[in-house]
Amino acid sequence: MATRSGRLRVSRFRPYSGYSGPRSTALPRVRSVAGQVFLLQLAIMVLFAAAAGVALVFQARSASMQEARQLAFGVAQAFAHAPGTLEAMKSDNPRVPMQPRAEEAREESGVDYVVAFDPNGFRWTHPDPALIGKHIFALREGAAADRPFTQTFEGSLGLSVDSTVPVYDTGGKTIVGFVSAGITVDSVDEVVQGQLPQLLGFAGGALVISAGGTALVSRRLRRQTHGLDPSEMTRMYEHHDAVLHAVREGVLIIGGDGRLLLANDEARRLLALPTDAEERRVTDLGLEDGTARLLGSGRVATDEVHLAGDRLLAVNMRPVGPDDGPAGSVVTLRDTTELRALAGRAEVARERLRLLYEAGVRIGTTLEVTSTAQELTEVAVPRFADAATVDLLDPVLRGEEPAGPGSEMRRAAVHGVEGARTLHPVGELIRFVPTSPMAVGVERGHAVLEADLAASGDWMAAQDPVRARRVLEHGFHSLITVPLQARGVVLGMASFWRSEAPPFEEEDLAFAEELVARAAVAIDNARRYTREHALAETLQRSLLPGSLPDHSAVEVAHRYLPALDGVGGDWFDVIPLPGARVALVVGDVVGHGLHAAATMGQLRAAVHTFSALDLSPDELLGHLDELVARIDGEESAERDDKGVTGATCLYAVYDPSSGQCSLARSGHPEPALVHPDGTVEYLRVPGAPPLGLGGGEPFETAEVTLPEGSRLVLYTDGLIEDRESGIDIGLEALRDALARPGRTPEETCRDVFDTLLPAHPGDDIALLVARTHRLDPSRVAEWDVPGDPAVVAGIRADVTRRLEAWGLDEMAFTTELVISELVTNAIRYGTEPIRLRVLHDRDSLVCEVADGSSTSPHLRRAATTDEGGRGLFLVAQFSQRWGTRYLARGKVIWTEQSLHGQASDADGATADTLLDQWDEAWST
C-alpha cells in the first residue's frame, strides 16, 4: 500500500499462523495491537476532554467574576455621579431620598445591592432596611478612600464582588459619601452553573468525535494487522525477513515513481544489482533495456522472458493498488534458463505432433494426385521448412502404378518463400544425377540430409549450374529429401528446403519421413482413384452417344457434366423410329465409378434394342424394369450387393405428322415443356418406382400434343437437386432459366447451365433439349384399301401420281413394287380395315400399310419349288429398312427408302416385266 509520499510499505503480509481470520465483532481485542492502540488513544481523549472541561469551567467563572466587577463598578460609579445623589447626601436626612433611588438602581442594573454610606461608614441605603444606619467599616483594607476601588469581601449578603466609588462635593475636595455596588459570589456561580451544561456538552461532543475517529483508525489498523498482538507481529516480520531472503525467486518492490524500494538477495543475484540499488530508479541500475522498461512501466506481466546477462528470467509483475498517491508494483523473478531449453524441445515435439495431426486431416482431401502433392507442401511450409517440392513419376500422375523407381520425375508441386521460384517449376521433367540426394534417397529408400548446401552442392552444379547458383543466392542452405513410398513402391520424392530457419539436423529426419509416409498413402489413394476415374470416364464416354442423329422431327442439343468425385451413370439418347418419329431418352444410374458406367451402358443398349421393336413407352419401360430386376438378382447373388438399384428413366416418342408425344417415366423427374411464347410447364407424366423396384406393376403412358416450335426439356436430378435447398427451389430455378422465347436448343442448354450449374457438382448432370417440328401435311398421303386384290393396280397408280407431284419420279418403280407386296399381303392375310400411308420425309420415303390383324410376316428364303415367299424378300432388297409396329388393335408394316440412293433393279429386269409377273400372280 502506498503512503502519502508515494512510497510503498514493504508488503502486505499474510497473517501469522496463529491468526484465525478477521473478527466479526466491532470491539478490538485488548491483546491486539489495534486494541491496545485504541484503549491508549481513548484514555488520552478522556483525559483531554476532562481537562478541557475543567479549564472551561474555571475560564467561565473567571470571566463571570470579571464581568461582575465591571458591572458592579459601573453601577456604583453611575449611581455616584447620577444627578441628585450629591444633593441627597448633603441633605439633613439622606436616607429618605436615597433609599428608593438605590433600590430602583439595583433592580434595573441586576446587581445584588446598591449601598450609600457616609464617610464614617454608616449606611444610608441597603436592600435590608434593618441594616440602614448600621456601621459597616471605616475603609476596605488596602484601599484608598479618595478613589474608586473593587474588592471581594465577606459582607452582610455573603462573599461579594464590591465596587466602591467616593462622592465629592462641588469643589471636588471633600468626600461627602460613598456608593458601593456589589454582586454576591453565589450569583456569579449561578451564572456559571447555567453555562455548565453547554460546556460539558461541548466537551462530551468533542470526546465522542475523537473516540469515533480513534475507533475508525483502530479498526483499519486492526484490519491491516489482522488482529495480531505485538509479539506475533514481531515473529511474523522476523519470519517474513527470513523467508524473503531465503526463497529461490527474486522479489522486487518498486514505487510508483519508479524507484526500487526493496530487493531480496535472490533478486540482487539474478539482476547483479549494486549494493546501493534501493531508493534508485530502476532505469539507473544498469539492467537490460527490455527488462528496465518493463520494471519501470508498472504494467501487468505474466511469465515474460527477459535476458539478464546469460540468464533467461521469467518476470511476473503485478501493480499494488494504493489508497492514495501513485501506484507501485511487486515483481518476482525466476531463472528459467535450463527450463526454457527443456521446454523448447518439448514445444518442438508438441508442434511436430500437432503438425502430423494436421497433415492427416489436410492431406488427401481431393483424391487428386497433384492436389494431394500440393497439400503436402502447404502443410510443411512454413512450420517445418521454408520451401517444399514434390516430384512424382509420370505413371503416378496418369494413375498408373510405376514399374519401378527411377531418377526421372516430374515436378508436381512447389510451395514456399519467394526464392522457391528458383526451383524447378511445376510440370517440368527432372532427371536427377546419381549423386543428388534425390537419387540417393530413391536408391536407399530412406531420407537424406544435406545440412550445408554450399559445402556439398556439387551435385547441384552437375545437374543445373545456373539454377544451383540461384538457389544459393536466395539463401537456401539446408535440404532434406524423402522418397514417397506406399506398399513398398516408390512414387516420387518430397524435398524440404530451408533458407531463413536454422539448418536441418539429424533429429529432423524421423519427422520428415513420418510426414511424407502419411502423404504417400494419400497420393497412392489418389493415384488409384485417378486410374479408376479415368477408366470409368473412358468407359462412360465410349457408351454415351458421340453425336446425336440429325432428325427432321426435332432439333436437339445436349449437355453432360460428370460429378467431381467421379463419373456416374447418367445418359441420354435420341433414337430415330419408323414413320419419321423419334424417341428421346434420359436415364440415371445412382452411384459413381466403373460399375455405374457399365450399368448405364447395359441400359442404353437395352433401350436401343427395345426401341427397334417399336414398343410403346410403357411397354419399353416394363421390359427395361424386368431387365434391371434380373441384373440385380444375378449381381446380388454373385457379389452380395444391391446391384443397379436406383436406376431411373424417362422415355418419350414424338410423331411429327400429328405432333403427338407419348411419355412414360420410372422414378425420373418430370420433363419441362417450353411453349413458343416462353411459357413453361412441367408435363404431368404418371410416376412409377425406379427400375427394378416396381415389383411387376404396369407403367402408364401420357399423351401430349406438342405445339410446333416448342422445346421439350429432359434432365437428370443432378441439375435440380441441392442438399441445402429443396427440389422445389431447383424446379423454380429451372423454370426461370427456360422462360425465354425464341431460344434455340443450344442457347437453352447454355442458359440452363449458366443459371443452375453448381460450383462443385456432387452428381452427374445430363440435359437434353429438343425443339419440335411438324411434318408438312402436303407430304402425307393416305388411302383406304378395300379387301379386293383388283384395287392394287389403281392404288399403285395413285401412289405414282403422288410421287410425281413430290418430284420423286425416280422412286416410282421400287415404291410401286414395295406397295404392291405390302397391300397384297394385307388383303390376303390381314383383316379390314386396311389403310395405306406414304410419308415424304426430308431424307426418306416411308410406306405404311395397317390392317386389323396382329399376325406379322416373316422374311425367309424360298425354295426353288415354292410358289410364294419371295415378295417380302424383294421388299427387303429394295428398302433401306422395314419392320412391323403393333397397335392397340392390329399392326403396321412399314418400309423406309432413302432419297439419296435408289435400289437397283433386281437382275436387270424391267419394271414392266416384274409388274406383269405380279399381276398374273394376283389374278390367279
PDB file of C-alpha atoms in Angstrom, residues 355 358 362 374-389 414-418 420 423 476 495-500 504 511 515:
ATOM      1  CA  LEU A 355       1.657 -30.839 -37.485  1.00  0.00           C
ATOM      2  CA  GLU A 358      -2.969 -31.619 -39.275  1.00  0.00           C
ATOM      3  CA  ARG A 362      -5.400 -31.722 -44.601  1.00  0.00           C
ATOM      4  CA  GLN A 374       0.315 -29.534 -53.187  1.00  0.00           C
ATOM      5  CA  GLU A 375      -1.381 -30.159 -49.831  1.00  0.00           C
ATOM      6  CA  LEU A 376       1.806 -31.831 -48.575  1.00  0.00           C
ATOM      7  CA  THR A 377       3.879 -28.747 -49.437  1.00  0.00           C
ATOM      8  CA  GLU A 378       1.350 -26.399 -47.834  1.00  0.00           C
ATOM      9  CA  VAL A 379       1.371 -28.399 -44.595  1.00  0.00           C
ATOM     10  CA  ALA A 380       5.169 -28.412 -44.398  1.00  0.00           C
ATOM     11  CA  VAL A 381       5.626 -24.672 -45.109  1.00  0.00           C
ATOM     12  CA  PRO A 382       6.403 -22.643 -43.044  1.00  0.00           C
ATOM     13  CA  ARG A 383       6.179 -24.750 -39.858  1.00  0.00           C
ATOM     14  CA  PHE A 384       8.835 -27.262 -40.901  1.00  0.00           C
ATOM     15  CA  ALA A 385      10.551 -25.848 -43.971  1.00  0.00           C
ATOM     16  CA  ASP A 386      10.770 -22.552 -45.842  1.00  0.00           C
ATOM     17  CA  ALA A 387      10.022 -24.266 -49.162  1.00  0.00           C
ATOM     18  CA  ALA A 388       8.844 -27.721 -50.197  1.00  0.00           C
ATOM     19  CA  THR A 389       8.663 -29.572 -53.508  1.00  0.00           C
ATOM     20  CA  VAL A 414       6.084 -26.231 -55.223  1.00  0.00           C
ATOM     21  CA  HIS A 415       5.282 -24.020 -52.254  1.00  0.00           C
ATOM     22  CA  GLY A 416       7.285 -21.690 -50.082  1.00  0.00           C
ATOM     23  CA  VAL A 417       9.117 -18.380 -49.808  1.00  0.00           C
ATOM     24  CA  GLU A 418       9.811 -16.062 -52.710  1.00  0.00           C
ATOM     25  CA  ALA A 420      11.051 -21.107 -54.245  1.00  0.00           C
ATOM     26  CA  LEU A 423      13.468 -24.243 -58.047  1.00  0.00           C
ATOM     27  CA  PHE A 476      18.719 -21.925 -49.344  1.00  0.00           C
ATOM     28  CA  SER A 495      12.095 -32.280 -50.671  1.00  0.00           C
ATOM     29  CA  PHE A 496      12.168 -29.717 -47.860  1.00  0.00           C
ATOM     30  CA  TRP A 497      14.361 -26.592 -48.120  1.00  0.00           C
ATOM     31  CA  ARG A 498      15.370 -24.041 -45.506  1.00  0.00           C
ATOM     32  CA  SER A 499      16.603 -20.512 -46.109  1.00  0.00           C
ATOM     33  CA  GLU A 500      15.535 -18.464 -43.069  1.00  0.00           C
ATOM     34  CA  PHE A 504      18.070 -29.176 -40.584  1.00  0.00           C
ATOM     35  CA  PHE A 511       9.757 -36.334 -38.565  1.00  0.00           C
ATOM     36  CA  LEU A 515       5.164 -36.711 -42.609  1.00  0.00           C
TER      37      LEU A 515
END
